[in-house]
mmCIF file of C-alpha atoms in Angstrom:
data_model
loop_
_atom_site.group_PDB
_atom_site.id
_atom_site.type_symbol
_atom_site.label_atom_id
_atom_site.label_comp_id
_atom_site.label_asym_id
_atom_site.label_seq_id
_atom_site.Cartn_x
_atom_site.Cartn_y
_atom_site.Cartn_z
ATOM 1 C CA UNK A 1 -1.738 24.434 -7.528
ATOM 2 C CA UNK A 2 -4.396 24.003 -5.563
ATOM 3 C CA UNK A 3 -7.375 21.794 -4.687
ATOM 4 C CA UNK A 4 -10.745 21.634 -6.597
ATOM 5 C CA UNK A 5 -13.459 20.120 -7.891
ATOM 6 C CA UNK A 6 -12.039 18.732 -11.013
ATOM 7 C CA UNK A 7 -8.334 17.199 -9.569
ATOM 8 C CA UNK A 8 -10.607 14.993 -7.314
ATOM 9 C CA UNK A 9 -11.512 11.745 -8.930
ATOM 10 C CA UNK A 10 -14.846 10.829 -10.700
ATOM 11 C CA UNK A 11 -15.309 7.211 -9.454
ATOM 12 C CA UNK A 12 -12.518 4.607 -7.432
ATOM 13 C CA UNK A 13 -10.174 2.547 -8.287
ATOM 14 C CA UNK A 14 -11.993 -1.620 -8.657
ATOM 15 C CA UNK A 15 -8.898 -3.541 -8.093
ATOM 16 C CA UNK A 16 -11.239 -5.841 -6.155
ATOM 17 C CA UNK A 17 -11.821 -7.300 -2.460
ATOM 18 C CA UNK A 18 -7.712 -8.135 -2.236
ATOM 19 C CA UNK A 19 -4.924 -8.218 -3.732
ATOM 20 C CA UNK A 20 -0.772 -9.372 -3.478
ATOM 21 C CA UNK A 21 1.420 -6.904 -1.739
ATOM 22 C CA UNK A 22 5.247 -7.562 -2.495
ATOM 23 C CA UNK A 23 8.401 -6.756 -2.974
ATOM 24 C CA UNK A 24 8.875 -7.943 -6.431
ATOM 25 C CA UNK A 25 6.499 -10.648 -8.403
ATOM 26 C CA UNK A 26 7.315 -12.321 -11.674
ATOM 27 C CA UNK A 27 4.775 -12.007 -15.022
ATOM 28 C CA UNK A 28 4.946 -15.472 -14.530
ATOM 29 C CA UNK A 29 3.815 -15.538 -11.123
ATOM 30 C CA UNK A 30 1.113 -12.805 -11.854
ATOM 31 C CA UNK A 31 -0.319 -14.798 -13.802
ATOM 32 C CA UNK A 32 -1.046 -16.999 -11.752
ATOM 33 C CA UNK A 33 -2.174 -15.332 -8.994
ATOM 34 C CA UNK A 34 -4.885 -13.554 -11.660
ATOM 35 C CA UNK A 35 -5.697 -17.361 -11.676
ATOM 36 C CA UNK A 36 -6.126 -17.150 -8.422
ATOM 37 C CA UNK A 37 -9.324 -15.018 -8.159
ATOM 38 C CA UNK A 38 -6.450 -11.821 -6.973
ATOM 39 C CA UNK A 39 -7.081 -8.417 -8.346
ATOM 40 C CA UNK A 40 -4.151 -6.356 -7.602
ATOM 41 C CA UNK A 41 -0.173 -7.172 -7.399
ATOM 42 C CA UNK A 42 0.409 -3.974 -5.519
ATOM 43 C CA UNK A 43 5.096 -3.635 -5.446
ATOM 44 C CA UNK A 44 6.705 -1.953 -2.728
ATOM 45 C CA UNK A 45 9.920 -0.583 -2.431
ATOM 46 C CA UNK A 46 10.740 3.005 -4.351
ATOM 47 C CA UNK A 47 11.012 1.435 -8.080
ATOM 48 C CA UNK A 48 12.903 3.496 -10.368
ATOM 49 C CA UNK A 49 10.688 5.977 -12.396
ATOM 50 C CA UNK A 50 11.229 4.363 -15.602
ATOM 51 C CA UNK A 51 8.638 1.728 -14.275
ATOM 52 C CA UNK A 52 9.642 -0.419 -17.239
ATOM 53 C CA UNK A 53 8.863 -3.795 -14.364
ATOM 54 C CA UNK A 54 5.286 -2.939 -14.966
ATOM 55 C CA UNK A 55 4.291 -4.352 -18.631
ATOM 56 C CA UNK A 56 5.656 -7.598 -18.053
ATOM 57 C CA UNK A 57 3.412 -8.359 -15.607
ATOM 58 C CA UNK A 58 0.325 -6.359 -17.569
ATOM 59 C CA UNK A 59 0.848 -8.409 -21.036
ATOM 60 C CA UNK A 60 0.809 -11.403 -18.811
ATOM 61 C CA UNK A 61 -1.695 -10.704 -17.004
ATOM 62 C CA UNK A 62 -5.267 -10.242 -19.100
ATOM 63 C CA UNK A 63 -7.685 -7.947 -15.975
ATOM 64 C CA UNK A 64 -4.831 -8.530 -13.164
ATOM 65 C CA UNK A 65 -4.204 -4.843 -12.390
ATOM 66 C CA UNK A 66 -0.819 -3.238 -10.878
ATOM 67 C CA UNK A 67 -0.329 -0.677 -8.262
ATOM 68 C CA UNK A 68 2.896 1.094 -7.045
ATOM 69 C CA UNK A 69 3.742 0.822 -3.286
ATOM 70 C CA UNK A 70 5.155 3.413 -3.667
ATOM 71 C CA UNK A 71 7.151 5.495 -5.569
ATOM 72 C CA UNK A 72 8.758 8.116 -3.796
ATOM 73 C CA UNK A 73 8.508 11.857 -4.604
ATOM 74 C CA UNK A 74 12.567 12.219 -3.584
ATOM 75 C CA UNK A 75 13.737 9.776 -5.976
ATOM 76 C CA UNK A 76 11.298 9.286 -8.505
ATOM 77 C CA UNK A 77 10.637 12.882 -9.763
ATOM 78 C CA UNK A 78 7.131 13.713 -11.032
ATOM 79 C CA UNK A 79 7.726 14.281 -14.914
ATOM 80 C CA UNK A 80 8.778 11.027 -15.533
ATOM 81 C CA UNK A 81 6.766 9.573 -13.447
ATOM 82 C CA UNK A 82 3.934 11.366 -15.621
ATOM 83 C CA UNK A 83 5.517 9.845 -18.841
ATOM 84 C CA UNK A 84 5.800 6.319 -17.587
ATOM 85 C CA UNK A 85 2.309 6.133 -16.449
ATOM 86 C CA UNK A 86 1.477 7.273 -19.674
ATOM 87 C CA UNK A 87 3.166 4.701 -21.647
ATOM 88 C CA UNK A 88 1.588 2.098 -19.682
ATOM 89 C CA UNK A 89 -2.169 3.485 -19.674
ATOM 90 C CA UNK A 90 -1.569 4.020 -23.117
ATOM 91 C CA UNK A 91 -1.248 0.546 -24.263
ATOM 92 C CA UNK A 92 -2.881 -0.382 -21.122
ATOM 93 C CA UNK A 93 -5.751 1.664 -20.227
ATOM 94 C CA UNK A 94 -7.026 1.455 -17.197
ATOM 95 C CA UNK A 95 -4.882 -0.929 -15.702
ATOM 96 C CA UNK A 96 -2.100 0.789 -13.481
ATOM 97 C CA UNK A 97 -3.063 2.571 -10.069
ATOM 98 C CA UNK A 98 0.534 5.084 -9.362
ATOM 99 C CA UNK A 99 0.558 4.861 -5.468
ATOM 100 C CA UNK A 100 3.428 7.492 -4.278
ATOM 101 C CA UNK A 101 4.325 8.461 -1.113
ATOM 102 C CA UNK A 102 6.967 11.161 0.993
ATOM 103 C CA UNK A 103 9.662 7.615 2.289
ATOM 104 C CA UNK A 104 10.888 8.154 5.778
ATOM 105 C CA UNK A 105 12.697 11.460 7.222
ATOM 106 C CA UNK A 106 15.277 8.913 8.500
ATOM 107 C CA UNK A 107 17.237 7.858 5.247
ATOM 108 C CA UNK A 108 16.391 11.445 2.346
ATOM 109 C CA UNK A 109 18.672 14.229 3.031
ATOM 110 C CA UNK A 110 16.500 16.519 1.131
ATOM 111 C CA UNK A 111 13.286 15.441 3.760
ATOM 112 C CA UNK A 112 10.727 18.694 4.539
ATOM 113 C CA UNK A 113 7.078 18.350 5.937
ATOM 114 C CA UNK A 114 5.455 15.843 4.315
ATOM 115 C CA UNK A 115 2.170 17.872 3.771
ATOM 116 C CA UNK A 116 4.073 20.548 1.683
ATOM 117 C CA UNK A 117 6.162 17.956 -0.782
ATOM 118 C CA UNK A 118 3.491 15.915 -1.744
ATOM 119 C CA UNK A 119 0.974 18.525 -2.360
ATOM 120 C CA UNK A 120 3.918 19.747 -4.566
ATOM 121 C CA UNK A 121 4.387 16.597 -6.234
ATOM 122 C CA UNK A 122 0.858 16.345 -6.397
ATOM 123 C CA UNK A 123 0.445 19.922 -8.455
ATOM 124 C CA UNK A 124 3.119 18.761 -10.955
ATOM 125 C CA UNK A 125 1.409 15.451 -11.846
ATOM 126 C CA UNK A 126 -1.709 17.524 -12.927
ATOM 127 C CA UNK A 127 0.029 19.914 -14.610
ATOM 128 C CA UNK A 128 1.726 16.388 -16.169
ATOM 129 C CA UNK A 129 -2.032 15.042 -16.741
ATOM 130 C CA UNK A 130 -1.897 12.477 -14.789
ATOM 131 C CA UNK A 131 -5.706 11.730 -13.637
ATOM 132 C CA UNK A 132 -6.949 11.797 -10.120
ATOM 133 C CA UNK A 133 -8.709 9.147 -10.038
ATOM 134 C CA UNK A 134 -5.143 6.687 -10.987
ATOM 135 C CA UNK A 135 -3.400 8.048 -9.030
ATOM 136 C CA UNK A 136 -3.293 7.091 -4.586
ATOM 137 C CA UNK A 137 -1.018 8.895 -1.351
ATOM 138 C CA UNK A 138 1.064 6.285 1.153
ATOM 139 C CA UNK A 139 -1.039 7.786 4.292
ATOM 140 C CA UNK A 140 -1.322 7.380 7.974
ATOM 141 C CA UNK A 141 -1.594 10.896 9.372
ATOM 142 C CA UNK A 142 -5.044 13.079 9.340
ATOM 143 C CA UNK A 143 -3.719 15.883 6.993
ATOM 144 C CA UNK A 144 -1.952 12.994 4.649
ATOM 145 C CA UNK A 145 -5.131 11.439 4.265
ATOM 146 C CA UNK A 146 -7.324 14.124 3.825
ATOM 147 C CA UNK A 147 -4.388 14.963 1.389
ATOM 148 C CA UNK A 148 -5.551 11.585 -0.405
ATOM 149 C CA UNK A 149 -9.061 12.366 -0.765
ATOM 150 C CA UNK A 150 -8.642 16.088 -2.143
ATOM 151 C CA UNK A 151 -5.419 15.518 -4.607
ATOM 152 C CA UNK A 152 -6.411 11.920 -5.408
ATOM 153 C CA UNK A 153 -8.512 7.872 -5.135
ATOM 154 C CA UNK A 154 -7.829 8.275 -2.259
ATOM 155 C CA UNK A 155 -5.070 6.335 0.459
ATOM 156 C CA UNK A 156 -3.074 3.313 0.560
ATOM 157 C CA UNK A 157 -2.423 2.492 4.106
ATOM 158 C CA UNK A 158 0.985 1.061 5.707
ATOM 159 C CA UNK A 159 1.611 -1.802 8.459
ATOM 160 C CA UNK A 160 -1.980 -0.404 10.016
ATOM 161 C CA UNK A 161 -4.891 -2.123 11.570
ATOM 162 C CA UNK A 162 -8.747 -1.995 11.396
ATOM 163 C CA UNK A 163 -9.588 0.256 13.736
ATOM 164 C CA UNK A 164 -6.950 2.264 11.665
ATOM 165 C CA UNK A 165 -8.848 1.770 8.681
ATOM 166 C CA UNK A 166 -12.642 2.856 10.304
ATOM 167 C CA UNK A 167 -10.477 6.022 11.592
ATOM 168 C CA UNK A 168 -9.893 6.402 7.916
ATOM 169 C CA UNK A 169 -13.341 6.181 6.221
ATOM 170 C CA UNK A 170 -14.338 9.071 8.553
ATOM 171 C CA UNK A 171 -11.653 11.229 7.672
ATOM 172 C CA UNK A 172 -11.651 10.427 3.621
ATOM 173 C CA UNK A 173 -15.303 10.461 2.896
ATOM 174 C CA UNK A 174 -17.592 7.552 1.507
ATOM 175 C CA UNK A 175 -16.355 8.327 -1.669
ATOM 176 C CA UNK A 176 -12.688 7.892 -2.194
ATOM 177 C CA UNK A 177 -10.641 4.786 -2.227
ATOM 178 C CA UNK A 178 -9.145 3.614 0.410
ATOM 179 C CA UNK A 179 -6.403 0.255 0.394
ATOM 180 C CA UNK A 180 -5.108 -0.645 3.897
ATOM 181 C CA UNK A 181 -1.684 -3.603 3.179
ATOM 182 C CA UNK A 182 -2.149 -6.132 5.630
ATOM 183 C CA UNK A 183 0.811 -8.599 6.638
ATOM 184 C CA UNK A 184 -0.328 -12.404 6.313
ATOM 185 C CA UNK A 185 2.346 -15.656 8.155
ATOM 186 C CA UNK A 186 0.965 -19.106 7.196
ATOM 187 C CA UNK A 187 1.015 -20.928 10.690
ATOM 188 C CA UNK A 188 -0.435 -21.559 13.770
ATOM 189 C CA UNK A 189 2.231 -21.010 15.469
ATOM 190 C CA UNK A 190 1.972 -18.122 17.271
ATOM 191 C CA UNK A 191 6.043 -17.910 18.629
ATOM 192 C CA UNK A 192 7.076 -18.670 14.876
ATOM 193 C CA UNK A 193 4.009 -16.484 13.857
ATOM 194 C CA UNK A 194 5.581 -13.328 16.193
ATOM 195 C CA UNK A 195 9.569 -13.708 15.282
ATOM 196 C CA UNK A 196 8.379 -13.765 11.807
ATOM 197 C CA UNK A 197 6.161 -10.446 12.032
ATOM 198 C CA UNK A 198 9.252 -9.078 14.464
ATOM 199 C CA UNK A 199 11.715 -9.623 10.905
ATOM 200 C CA UNK A 200 9.159 -7.795 8.967
ATOM 201 C CA UNK A 201 9.008 -5.040 11.588
ATOM 202 C CA UNK A 202 12.688 -4.562 12.692
ATOM 203 C CA UNK A 203 13.483 -1.391 11.099
ATOM 204 C CA UNK A 204 10.192 0.177 11.010
ATOM 205 C CA UNK A 205 10.535 0.368 14.810
ATOM 206 C CA UNK A 206 13.170 2.579 13.867
ATOM 207 C CA UNK A 207 10.930 5.664 11.253
ATOM 208 C CA UNK A 208 9.133 7.595 13.034
ATOM 209 C CA UNK A 209 6.656 8.261 10.884
ATOM 210 C CA UNK A 210 5.223 4.211 11.792
ATOM 211 C CA UNK A 211 5.370 4.724 15.556
ATOM 212 C CA UNK A 212 4.197 8.571 15.624
ATOM 213 C CA UNK A 213 1.319 6.625 13.754
ATOM 214 C CA UNK A 214 1.217 3.799 16.492
ATOM 215 C CA UNK A 215 1.013 6.016 19.388
ATOM 216 C CA UNK A 216 -2.150 7.263 17.817
ATOM 217 C CA UNK A 217 -3.303 4.166 17.316
ATOM 218 C CA UNK A 218 -2.874 4.170 21.373
ATOM 219 C CA UNK A 219 -0.034 2.166 21.624
ATOM 220 C CA UNK A 220 2.629 2.501 23.798
ATOM 221 C CA UNK A 221 6.681 3.488 24.685
ATOM 222 C CA UNK A 222 6.293 -0.640 25.481
ATOM 223 C CA UNK A 223 4.674 -1.374 22.794
ATOM 224 C CA UNK A 224 7.070 0.240 20.231
ATOM 225 C CA UNK A 225 10.358 -0.477 22.272
ATOM 226 C CA UNK A 226 12.238 -3.224 19.931
ATOM 227 C CA UNK A 227 12.077 -5.594 19.169
ATOM 228 C CA UNK A 228 8.428 -5.220 19.734
ATOM 229 C CA UNK A 229 5.692 -6.312 21.947
ATOM 230 C CA UNK A 230 3.396 -9.286 21.217
ATOM 231 C CA UNK A 231 0.143 -7.047 21.214
ATOM 232 C CA UNK A 232 1.582 -4.773 18.053
ATOM 233 C CA UNK A 233 2.763 -7.938 15.775
ATOM 234 C CA UNK A 234 -0.496 -9.588 16.155
ATOM 235 C CA UNK A 235 -1.724 -6.154 15.156
ATOM 236 C CA UNK A 236 -0.736 -5.974 12.745
ATOM 237 C CA UNK A 237 0.100 -8.791 11.474
ATOM 238 C CA UNK A 238 -2.147 -12.101 11.039
ATOM 239 C CA UNK A 239 -1.143 -15.510 11.417
ATOM 240 C CA UNK A 240 -3.506 -19.193 12.226
ATOM 241 C CA UNK A 241 -5.763 -20.712 10.343
ATOM 242 C CA UNK A 242 -6.255 -19.509 6.313
ATOM 243 C CA UNK A 243 -10.037 -18.762 8.040
ATOM 244 C CA UNK A 244 -8.500 -17.086 10.636
ATOM 245 C CA UNK A 245 -6.784 -14.736 9.058
ATOM 246 C CA UNK A 246 -9.098 -14.337 5.974
ATOM 247 C CA UNK A 247 -12.058 -13.207 9.212
ATOM 248 C CA UNK A 248 -8.545 -10.912 9.903
ATOM 249 C CA UNK A 249 -8.618 -9.122 6.990
ATOM 250 C CA UNK A 250 -12.033 -9.573 6.243
ATOM 251 C CA UNK A 251 -12.162 -6.527 9.382
ATOM 252 C CA UNK A 252 -10.394 -4.306 6.965
ATOM 253 C CA UNK A 253 -13.902 -4.738 4.495
ATOM 254 C CA UNK A 254 -16.041 -4.307 7.185
ATOM 255 C CA UNK A 255 -14.177 -1.292 9.104
ATOM 256 C CA UNK A 256 -14.741 0.554 5.417
ATOM 257 C CA UNK A 257 -11.841 -0.550 2.827
ATOM 258 C CA UNK A 258 -12.403 -0.687 -0.708
ATOM 259 C CA UNK A 259 -9.568 -3.198 -1.615
ATOM 260 C CA UNK A 260 -6.846 -5.482 1.466
ATOM 261 C CA UNK A 261 -3.321 -6.134 -0.415
ATOM 262 C CA UNK A 262 -1.964 -9.213 1.691
ATOM 263 C CA UNK A 263 2.099 -8.983 2.510
ATOM 264 C CA UNK A 264 2.681 -12.967 3.176
ATOM 265 C CA UNK A 265 5.503 -12.798 4.893
ATOM 266 C CA UNK A 266 7.949 -16.078 2.090
ATOM 267 C CA UNK A 267 10.579 -16.287 0.273
ATOM 268 C CA UNK A 268 10.063 -15.442 -2.456
ATOM 269 C CA UNK A 269 9.100 -19.163 -4.390
ATOM 270 C CA UNK A 270 7.084 -19.390 -1.594
ATOM 271 C CA UNK A 271 4.140 -16.709 -2.520
ATOM 272 C CA UNK A 272 1.691 -18.665 -5.292
ATOM 273 C CA UNK A 273 1.673 -21.160 -3.149
ATOM 274 C CA UNK A 274 0.535 -18.721 0.432
ATOM 275 C CA UNK A 275 -1.947 -16.546 -1.627
ATOM 276 C CA UNK A 276 -2.742 -19.926 -3.254
ATOM 277 C CA UNK A 277 -3.666 -20.883 0.556
ATOM 278 C CA UNK A 278 -5.412 -17.960 1.163
ATOM 279 C CA UNK A 279 -7.680 -17.642 -1.668
ATOM 280 C CA UNK A 280 -10.242 -20.158 -0.754
ATOM 281 C CA UNK A 281 -10.619 -19.124 2.750
ATOM 282 C CA UNK A 282 -11.060 -15.432 1.510
ATOM 283 C CA UNK A 283 -14.228 -16.351 -1.384
ATOM 284 C CA UNK A 284 -12.158 -15.839 -4.074
#
């Protein structure tokens, strides 16, 4: 199957301006996040194809959307993922967004050319009836960014900057959905924020797709040498006052993002209090 006008989304997903991104969220946390005015919760990692944790979150909320950030195409086959999508969408129409991605060559033995693997997976999602406008692709480089717009609703970049967002918007055009994740540390202590940020970035400094993307963004080998330069950390981790953090996150919107999933670097039980602090500054 090849991409066609029929496979392109008819309309963008609407997840509001800001959402919460994390490794997991309880139904009660999701209810509180919805009450704060966030439009979605993004659940990271590589969840199994069954996606049976989605319905309890949607059941506990009214309008909040749930997105995967992301389902790994190597560990979750398209058919059971599609079956999960249809099960969820039937019960909660229009409230689940399927994010997919290729993961990392360093941890997948069967890894092959990302563009080919993604195209094949998207072909299968088409065959299994998953609508293009309810799926997004984890995309960093130009080819996958373009594919995300051609075969899905758009892109979900991770660990990028507003400058990358502007470049991505140019590549995917005005009608595609763009939701770049950005990390946040709620402190005005720069050294503390950088320490937390470096801990979160540690594994990514071993992964070629992120290293290559940062190099395309203008970071040097010195910036990317472990544990990461201040310049790198400051570019992908927002900190300071809540107003300063909110201003940084809005830079993505100004650069062309439709929605910004905010990953607060805090312990799980501290997630909602941190998002509460940010909500006012974000205008929610």
